[in-house]
CSV table of C-alpha atoms in Angstrom, one decimal:
chain,number,residue,atom,x,y,z
A,1,MET,CA,0.0,0.0,0.0
A,2,SER,CA,1.5,3.3,-1.0
A,3,ARG,CA,1.1,6.7,0.4
A,4,ASN,CA,1.3,10.0,-1.5
A,5,VAL,CA,3.8,12.4,-0.1
A,6,HIS,CA,3.0,16.0,-0.9
A,7,ALA,CA,5.6,18.5,-2.0
A,8,GLY,CA,7.0,21.0,0.5
A,9,GLY,CA,7.7,18.4,3.2
A,10,ALA,CA,4.0,17.7,4.1
A,11,GLY,CA,2.6,14.2,4.3
A,12,PRO,CA,-1.0,13.0,4.2
A,13,ARG,CA,-3.5,14.0,6.8
A,14,ARG,CA,-4.3,11.7,9.7
A,15,PRO,CA,-7.9,11.1,10.6
A,16,GLY,CA,-7.4,13.0,13.9
A,17,ASP,CA,-5.8,16.0,12.3
A,18,LYS,CA,-7.6,19.3,12.1
A,19,GLU,CA,-8.6,20.9,8.9
A,20,GLY,CA,-5.5,22.2,7.1
A,21,GLU,CA,-2.9,20.4,9.4
A,22,ARG,CA,-0.5,18.1,7.6
A,23,THR,CA,2.3,15.9,9.1
A,24,ASP,CA,5.9,17.0,8.6
A,25,ILE,CA,8.4,15.0,6.7
A,26,CYS,CA,12.2,14.9,7.3
A,27,PRO,CA,14.0,15.8,4.1
A,28,VAL,CA,16.9,13.4,5.0
A,29,CYS,CA,15.3,10.1,6.2
A,30,LYS,CA,11.8,10.8,4.7
A,31,SER,CA,10.1,9.9,8.1
A,32,THR,CA,6.8,11.6,8.8
A,33,ARG,CA,4.8,12.4,11.9
A,34,TYR,CA,2.1,10.0,10.5
A,35,LEU,CA,4.4,7.1,11.3
A,36,ASN,CA,6.2,8.7,14.3
A,37,PRO,CA,4.0,11.2,16.1
A,38,GLU,CA,6.7,12.0,18.7
A,39,MET,CA,9.3,13.0,16.0
A,40,ARG,CA,10.8,16.5,16.6
A,41,PHE,CA,12.6,18.7,14.1
A,42,LEU,CA,15.6,20.9,14.6
A,43,VAL,CA,17.2,23.7,12.6
A,44,ASN,CA,20.7,25.0,12.4
A,45,PRO,CA,21.2,28.8,12.0
A,46,GLU,CA,24.0,28.2,9.5
A,47,CYS,CA,21.6,27.2,6.7
A,48,TYR,CA,18.2,26.8,8.4
A,49,HIS,CA,17.5,23.4,6.9
A,50,LYS,CA,15.1,21.4,9.0
A,51,MET,CA,15.8,17.7,9.9
A,52,CYS,CA,14.6,15.3,12.6
A,53,VAL,CA,16.4,14.6,15.9
A,54,SER,CA,17.4,11.1,14.8
A,55,CYS,CA,19.2,12.4,11.7
A,56,VAL,CA,21.0,15.0,13.7
A,57,ASP,CA,22.2,12.4,16.2
A,58,ARG,CA,23.2,10.0,13.5
A,59,ILE,CA,25.1,12.5,11.2
A,60,PHE,CA,26.6,15.0,13.6
A,61,SER,CA,27.4,13.0,16.8
A,62,GLN,CA,30.9,12.2,15.6
A,63,GLY,CA,31.7,15.9,14.9
A,64,PRO,CA,31.2,18.6,12.3
A,65,ALA,CA,29.8,17.4,9.0
A,66,PRO,CA,28.4,18.9,5.8
A,67,CYS,CA,24.7,19.6,5.5
A,68,PRO,CA,23.0,16.5,4.0
A,69,ILE,CA,20.5,18.6,2.1
A,70,ALA,CA,21.3,18.6,-1.7
A,71,GLY,CA,22.9,21.8,-2.9
A,72,CYS,CA,24.1,22.9,0.6
A,73,ALA,CA,27.7,22.4,1.4
A,74,ARG,CA,27.9,24.2,4.7
A,75,THR,CA,29.6,22.5,7.7
A,76,LEU,CA,27.3,22.1,10.6
A,77,ARG,CA,27.8,21.2,14.3
A,78,LYS,CA,25.5,19.4,16.5
A,79,GLN,CA,25.5,22.0,19.3
A,80,ARG,CA,24.2,24.7,17.0
A,81,PHE,CA,21.0,22.8,16.3
A,82,ARG,CA,17.9,24.1,18.1
A,83,GLN,CA,14.2,23.8,18.0
A,84,GLN,CA,12.3,25.9,15.5
A,85,THR,CA,10.5,28.9,17.1
A,86,PHE,CA,8.5,30.2,14.1
A,87,GLU,CA,6.6,28.2,11.5
A,88,ASP,CA,8.1,30.1,8.7
A,89,LEU,CA,11.9,29.6,8.4
A,90,LYS,CA,12.3,33.0,6.7
A,91,ILE,CA,11.0,34.7,9.8
A,92,GLU,CA,13.2,32.5,11.9
A,93,ARG,CA,16.2,33.6,9.9
A,94,GLU,CA,15.3,37.2,10.0
A,95,VAL,CA,14.9,37.2,13.8
A,96,ASP,CA,18.3,35.6,14.2
A,97,VAL,CA,20.0,38.1,11.9
A,98,ARG,CA,18.4,41.1,13.5
A,99,ARG,CA,19.3,39.8,17.0
A,100,ARG,CA,23.0,39.4,15.8
A,101,VAL,CA,23.1,42.8,14.3
A,102,SER,CA,21.4,44.5,17.2
A,103,LYS,CA,24.1,43.1,19.6
A,104,ALA,CA,26.7,45.2,17.7
A,105,PHE,CA,24.5,48.2,16.9
A,106,ASN,CA,23.2,48.7,20.5
A,107,ARG,CA,23.6,52.5,20.9
A,108,GLN,CA,20.7,54.6,22.2
A,109,GLU,CA,19.4,58.0,21.1
A,110,SER,CA,21.0,59.5,24.2
A,111,ASP,CA,24.4,58.7,22.9
A,112,PHE,CA,24.0,61.1,19.9
A,113,GLU,CA,24.1,64.9,19.8
A,114,THR,CA,21.3,65.2,17.2
A,115,LEU,CA,18.3,63.2,16.1
A,116,LEU,CA,19.6,63.2,12.6
A,117,ALA,CA,22.8,61.4,13.6
A,118,TYR,CA,20.8,58.8,15.5
A,119,ASN,CA,18.5,58.3,12.4
A,120,ASN,CA,21.6,57.8,10.2
A,121,TYR,CA,22.9,55.2,12.7
A,122,LEU,CA,19.6,53.3,12.5
A,123,GLU,CA,19.7,53.5,8.7
A,124,ASP,CA,23.1,51.9,8.7
A,125,MET,CA,21.9,49.2,10.9
A,126,GLU,CA,18.9,48.5,8.6
A,127,VAL,CA,21.1,48.5,5.5
A,128,THR,CA,23.4,45.9,7.2
A,129,THR,CA,20.4,43.8,8.1
A,130,PHE,CA,18.9,44.0,4.6
A,131,ASN,CA,22.2,43.0,3.0
A,132,LEU,CA,22.5,39.9,5.2
A,133,LEU,CA,18.9,38.9,4.7
A,134,GLN,CA,18.8,39.4,0.9
A,135,GLY,CA,22.4,38.2,0.2
A,136,VAL,CA,23.7,41.6,-1.1
A,137,ASP,CA,27.4,41.9,-0.7
A,138,VAL,CA,27.4,39.4,2.2
A,139,ALA,CA,31.2,39.1,2.5
A,140,ALA,CA,31.7,42.9,2.6
A,141,THR,CA,28.8,43.3,5.0
A,142,GLU,CA,30.2,40.6,7.3
A,143,ARG,CA,33.6,42.3,7.3
A,144,LYS,CA,32.1,45.7,8.0
A,145,LEU,CA,30.0,44.2,10.9
A,146,ALA,CA,33.0,42.4,12.4
A,147,ALA,CA,35.2,45.6,12.1
A,148,TYR,CA,32.5,47.7,13.8
A,149,ALA,CA,32.2,45.2,16.6
A,150,ALA,CA,35.9,45.1,17.2
A,151,GLN,CA,36.3,48.8,17.0
A,152,ASN,CA,33.5,49.6,19.4
A,153,ALA,CA,33.9,46.6,21.8
A,154,PRO,CA,34.1,48.6,25.0
A,155,SER,CA,31.0,50.7,24.3
A,156,ILE,CA,29.1,47.6,23.1
A,157,SER,CA,29.8,45.7,26.3
A,158,GLN,CA,28.9,48.8,28.4
A,159,ASN,CA,25.6,49.2,26.6
A,160,ASN,CA,24.9,45.5,26.9
A,161,ALA,CA,25.5,45.8,30.7
A,162,ILE,CA,23.2,48.8,30.9
A,163,ALA,CA,20.4,47.0,28.9
A,164,THR,CA,20.7,44.0,31.1
A,165,GLU,CA,20.5,46.1,34.2
A,166,GLN,CA,17.4,47.9,32.8
A,167,ARG,CA,15.7,44.6,32.0
A,168,SER,CA,16.4,43.3,35.5
A,169,LEU,CA,15.1,46.5,37.1
A,170,GLN,CA,12.0,46.4,34.9
A,171,ASN,CA,11.4,42.7,35.8
A,172,ALA,CA,11.8,43.5,39.5
A,173,GLN,CA,9.4,46.4,39.2
A,174,THR,CA,6.9,44.2,37.4
A,175,ALA,CA,7.2,41.5,40.1
A,176,ALA,CA,6.8,44.1,42.8
A,177,HIS,CA,3.6,45.4,41.2
A,178,LYS,CA,2.2,41.8,40.8
A,179,GLU,CA,3.0,41.1,44.5
A,180,GLN,CA,1.3,44.3,45.6
A,181,ALA,CA,-1.8,43.5,43.5
A,182,ARG,CA,-1.8,40.0,45.0
A,183,LEU,CA,-1.6,41.5,48.5
A,184,ASN,CA,-4.4,43.9,47.7
A,185,ARG,CA,-6.6,41.1,46.4
A,186,ALA,CA,-5.9,39.0,49.5
A,187,GLY,CA,-6.7,41.9,51.8
A,188,ALA,CA,-10.0,42.6,49.9
A,189,THR,CA,-10.8,38.9,50.2
A,190,ARG,CA,-10.2,38.8,53.9
A,191,ALA,CA,-12.3,42.0,54.4
A,192,ASP,CA,-15.1,40.4,52.5
A,193,ILE,CA,-14.9,37.2,54.5
A,194,ALA,CA,-14.9,39.2,57.8
A,195,SER,CA,-17.9,41.3,56.6
A,196,MET,CA,-19.8,38.2,55.7
A,197,ALA,CA,-19.1,36.6,59.0
A,198,GLU,CA,-20.1,39.8,60.8
A,199,HIS,CA,-23.3,39.9,58.8
A,200,GLU,CA,-24.1,36.3,59.6
A,201,GLU,CA,-23.5,37.0,63.3
A,202,SER,CA,-25.7,40.1,63.2
A,203,GLN,CA,-28.5,38.1,61.5
A,204,LYS,CA,-28.3,35.5,64.3
A,205,GLU,CA,-28.5,38.2,67.0
A,206,VAL,CA,-31.5,39.8,65.3
A,207,ILE,CA,-33.2,36.4,65.0
A,208,ASN,CA,-32.6,35.7,68.7
A,209,ALA,CA,-33.9,39.1,69.8
A,210,VAL,CA,-37.0,38.6,67.7
A,211,ALA,CA,-37.5,35.2,69.1
A,212,ASN,CA,-37.3,36.6,72.6
A,213,GLY,CA,-39.8,39.4,71.7
A,214,LYS,CA,-37.4,42.3,72.4
A,215,ASP,CA,-38.0,44.9,69.7
A,216,GLU,CA,-35.9,47.6,71.3
A,217,GLU,CA,-32.9,45.2,71.5
A,218,VAL,CA,-33.5,44.3,67.8
A,219,GLN,CA,-33.2,48.0,66.8
A,220,LYS,CA,-30.1,48.5,69.0
A,221,VAL,CA,-28.5,45.4,67.4
A,222,VAL,CA,-29.2,46.6,63.9
A,223,LEU,CA,-28.0,50.1,64.5
A,224,LYS,CA,-24.9,48.8,66.3
A,225,LYS,CA,-24.0,46.3,63.6
A,226,SER,CA,-24.6,48.7,60.8
A,227,THR,CA,-22.4,51.3,62.5
A,228,ALA,CA,-19.7,48.8,63.2
A,229,ARG,CA,-19.8,47.6,59.5
A,230,ARG,CA,-19.5,51.2,58.3
A,231,THR,CA,-16.6,51.9,60.7
A,232,ALA,CA,-14.8,48.7,59.7
A,233,ALA,CA,-15.2,49.4,56.0
A,234,GLU,CA,-14.0,53.0,56.5
A,235,LYS,CA,-11.0,51.7,58.5
A,236,ALA,CA,-10.2,49.2,55.8
A,237,ARG,CA,-10.3,51.9,53.1
A,238,ASP,CA,-8.2,54.3,55.1
A,239,LYS,CA,-5.6,51.5,55.8
A,240,GLN,CA,-5.4,50.6,52.1
A,241,ARG,CA,-5.1,54.3,51.2
A,242,GLN,CA,-2.2,54.7,53.6
A,243,GLN,CA,-0.5,51.6,52.3
A,244,GLN,CA,-0.7,52.9,48.8
A,245,GLN,CA,0.7,56.3,49.8
A,246,GLN,CA,3.6,54.7,51.7
A,247,GLN,CA,4.3,52.5,48.7
A,248,GLN,CA,4.4,55.5,46.4
A,249,LEU,CA,6.6,57.4,48.8
A,250,GLN,CA,9.0,54.4,49.1
A,251,ASN,CA,9.2,54.1,45.3
A,252,SER,CA,10.0,57.7,45.0
A,253,GLU,CA,12.7,57.6,47.6
A,254,ASP,CA,14.4,54.4,46.5
A,255,THR,CA,18.0,54.5,45.4
A,256,ASP,CA,19.1,54.2,41.7
A,257,SER,CA,19.5,50.4,42.1
A,258,ASP,CA,15.7,50.0,42.8
A,259,VAL,CA,14.2,52.5,40.4
A,260,TYR,CA,13.7,52.0,36.7
A,261,LYS,CA,15.9,54.6,34.9
A,262,ILE,CA,14.8,56.0,31.6
A,263,GLU,CA,17.7,56.8,29.3
A,264,GLY,CA,17.8,59.9,27.1
A,265,LEU,CA,16.2,62.3,29.5
A,266,LYS,CA,17.8,65.7,29.7
A,267,PRO,CA,19.5,66.4,33.1
A,268,ILE,CA,17.9,68.8,35.4
A,269,VAL,CA,20.1,71.8,36.0
A,270,GLN,CA,19.7,73.2,39.5
A,271,ALA,CA,19.9,76.9,40.1
A,272,LEU,CA,23.1,78.0,41.8
A,273,PRO,CA,22.8,79.7,45.2
A,274,GLU,CA,23.0,83.5,45.0
A,275,LYS,CA,26.5,84.8,45.8
A,276,PRO,CA,27.0,87.6,48.3
A,277,TYR,CA,27.2,91.1,46.9
A,278,ASP,CA,30.6,92.1,45.7
A,279,PRO,CA,31.1,95.9,45.1
A,280,PHE,CA,34.2,95.3,43.0
A,281,GLY,CA,32.3,92.9,40.5
A,282,GLY,CA,34.6,90.0,41.1
A,283,ILE,CA,37.8,91.9,40.5
A,284,SER,CA,40.6,90.8,42.9
A,285,TYR,CA,42.9,93.5,44.4
A,286,THR,CA,45.3,91.0,45.8
A,287,PRO,CA,48.8,91.9,44.6
A,288,SER,CA,50.3,89.5,42.2
A,289,TYR,CA,53.9,90.8,42.2
A,290,TYR,CA,54.6,90.7,45.9
A,291,THR,CA,53.2,89.5,49.2
A,292,LEU,CA,52.5,92.1,51.8
A,293,GLN,CA,53.8,91.3,55.2
A,294,SER,CA,52.6,92.6,58.5
A,295,HIS,CA,56.0,93.6,59.8
A,296,TYR,CA,59.2,95.0,58.2
A,297,GLU,CA,62.5,95.6,60.0
A,298,HIS,CA,63.9,99.1,59.5
A,299,PRO,CA,65.3,101.7,62.0
A,300,TRP,CA,62.9,104.5,60.9
A,301,LEU,CA,59.9,102.1,61.1
A,302,ASP,CA,61.0,101.1,64.6
A,303,ARG,CA,61.0,104.7,65.7
A,304,ALA,CA,57.6,105.3,64.0
A,305,ARG,CA,56.0,102.4,65.9
A,306,THR,CA,56.9,104.0,69.2
A,307,ASP,CA,56.6,107.8,68.4
A,308,PRO,CA,53.5,109.2,70.1
A,309,SER,CA,53.2,111.9,67.5
A,310,ILE,CA,52.6,109.3,64.8
A,311,VAL,CA,50.5,106.6,66.5
A,312,ALA,CA,48.5,109.0,68.7
A,313,GLY,CA,46.0,109.8,65.9
A,314,GLY,CA,45.5,106.1,65.1
A,315,TYR,CA,47.8,105.9,62.2
A,316,ASP,CA,48.6,102.3,61.2
A,317,LEU,CA,52.0,101.5,59.6
A,318,ARG,CA,50.4,98.7,57.5
A,319,GLU,CA,48.8,101.4,55.4
A,320,TYR,CA,52.3,102.8,54.8
A,321,TYR,CA,53.5,99.3,53.9
A,322,GLN,CA,50.7,98.8,51.4
A,323,ARG,CA,51.1,102.3,49.7
A,324,THR,CA,54.9,102.0,49.5
A,325,MET,CA,54.9,98.5,47.9
A,326,LEU,CA,52.1,99.5,45.5
A,327,GLU,CA,54.1,102.5,44.3
A,328,ALA,CA,57.3,100.4,44.0
A,329,PHE,CA,55.6,97.7,41.8
A,330,ALA,CA,53.1,99.9,40.0
A,331,GLY,CA,55.1,100.3,36.8
A,332,LEU,CA,56.1,96.7,36.2
A,333,GLY,CA,53.2,96.0,33.9
A,334,CYS,CA,53.7,99.2,31.8
A,335,PHE,CA,55.7,99.3,28.6
A,336,ILE,CA,56.4,102.9,27.6
A,337,ASP,CA,57.8,102.0,24.1
A,338,GLU,CA,54.8,100.1,23.1
A,339,GLU,CA,52.4,102.7,24.3
A,340,MET,CA,54.3,105.5,22.6
A,341,GLY,CA,54.4,103.5,19.4
A,342,GLU,CA,50.7,102.9,19.4
A,343,LYS,CA,50.1,106.6,20.1
A,344,GLU,CA,52.3,107.7,17.2
A,345,HIS,CA,50.6,105.2,14.9
A,346,GLY,CA,47.2,106.5,15.9
A,347,GLU,CA,48.3,110.1,15.2
A,348,GLN,CA,49.6,109.2,11.8
A,349,ASP,CA,46.3,107.5,10.9
A,350,LYS,CA,44.4,110.6,12.0
A,351,MET,CA,46.6,112.8,9.8
A,352,VAL,CA,46.1,110.6,6.8
A,353,ALA,CA,42.3,110.6,7.3
A,354,THR,CA,42.3,114.4,7.6
A,355,GLU,CA,44.4,114.8,4.4
A,356,GLY,CA,42.1,112.5,2.6
A,357,ALA,CA,39.0,114.4,3.6
A,358,ALA,CA,40.6,117.7,2.5
A,359,MET,CA,41.5,116.2,-0.9
A,360,ALA,CA,38.0,114.9,-1.3
A,361,ALA,CA,36.5,118.3,-0.5
A,362,GLY,CA,39.0,120.2,-2.8
A,363,GLY,CA,38.4,117.8,-5.8
A,364,SER,CA,34.6,118.0,-5.7
A,365,GLY,CA,34.6,120.9,-8.2
A,366,HIS,CA,32.3,123.1,-6.1
A,367,ASP,CA,33.4,126.6,-5.0
A,368,ASP,CA,33.0,127.7,-1.5
A,369,VAL,CA,30.2,130.3,-1.5
A,370,LEU,CA,31.4,131.7,1.8
């Protein structure tokens, strides 16, 4: 009895298959799921040819070997085989290529000075991906990608570390939100159970009061229980509100290791504190050619320090020190030759301009009416 095997690796439908489902066939050993329902297929990212697990173990267990598919001469290794994720192998290959390119081109917009530079960077990444997918200058593109990865290895590893940290922080934040939601649901469930138990107890007390014929006690019990229920509900709502506020405050005060950081935001520049008023506008009058001392040894200065006629009026010799040193060093930054040369040059320019104006007035051809 023969079975028709359809083209494209699909075998006949089994009676239990759904409409449109066909069993897969291994292109190497021609086995189908119809005969072996537990057969699994693996693909290798070198060529993306699909084959069953038995063929992979049989051909590649001894080491690397060429692909058994006709027309493919690529050398494959067993450890590179993996289970297919997408049904379409073209999508599988595109996802792998984009993942490999994005590992090298992993810069963010915050790394660029302008948006145009970042868009050009994204365009280069898409051109590289397109060339690898469509087979356009594959060798040159591979060399370019390898050279870029080698040249920017430090920044690539740093960006990978940052991306890993961001993913871990985001996962931790998501887990914290789920845990908080679970605790809120558990608290609400406990509150509902307590409310139901209290309601049942109130009903029992009302029934007992009615059975004993005490109407006043019935009204008191109803009012007491209704007030207690309202108070308990308000307390539960207030407690939940306080917990939410504390959680928000804790999230806002956490350190950088516990907060999800968004890359690319502009830094906030804090205003500098106002400086005290300076009447000199920041100009320093500290002498740069000498250091003023508080005491100088000289016979005349020694007599002046003890002469009542000098110190009686409150005269301070430090003022004399300051004025004398200033006068001694005042001319060190002045160059007379240069100043005189600039002055003579300016006078010559002024004379030339005056003569030119006179010549222009004399050659205009108009007589002075005055």
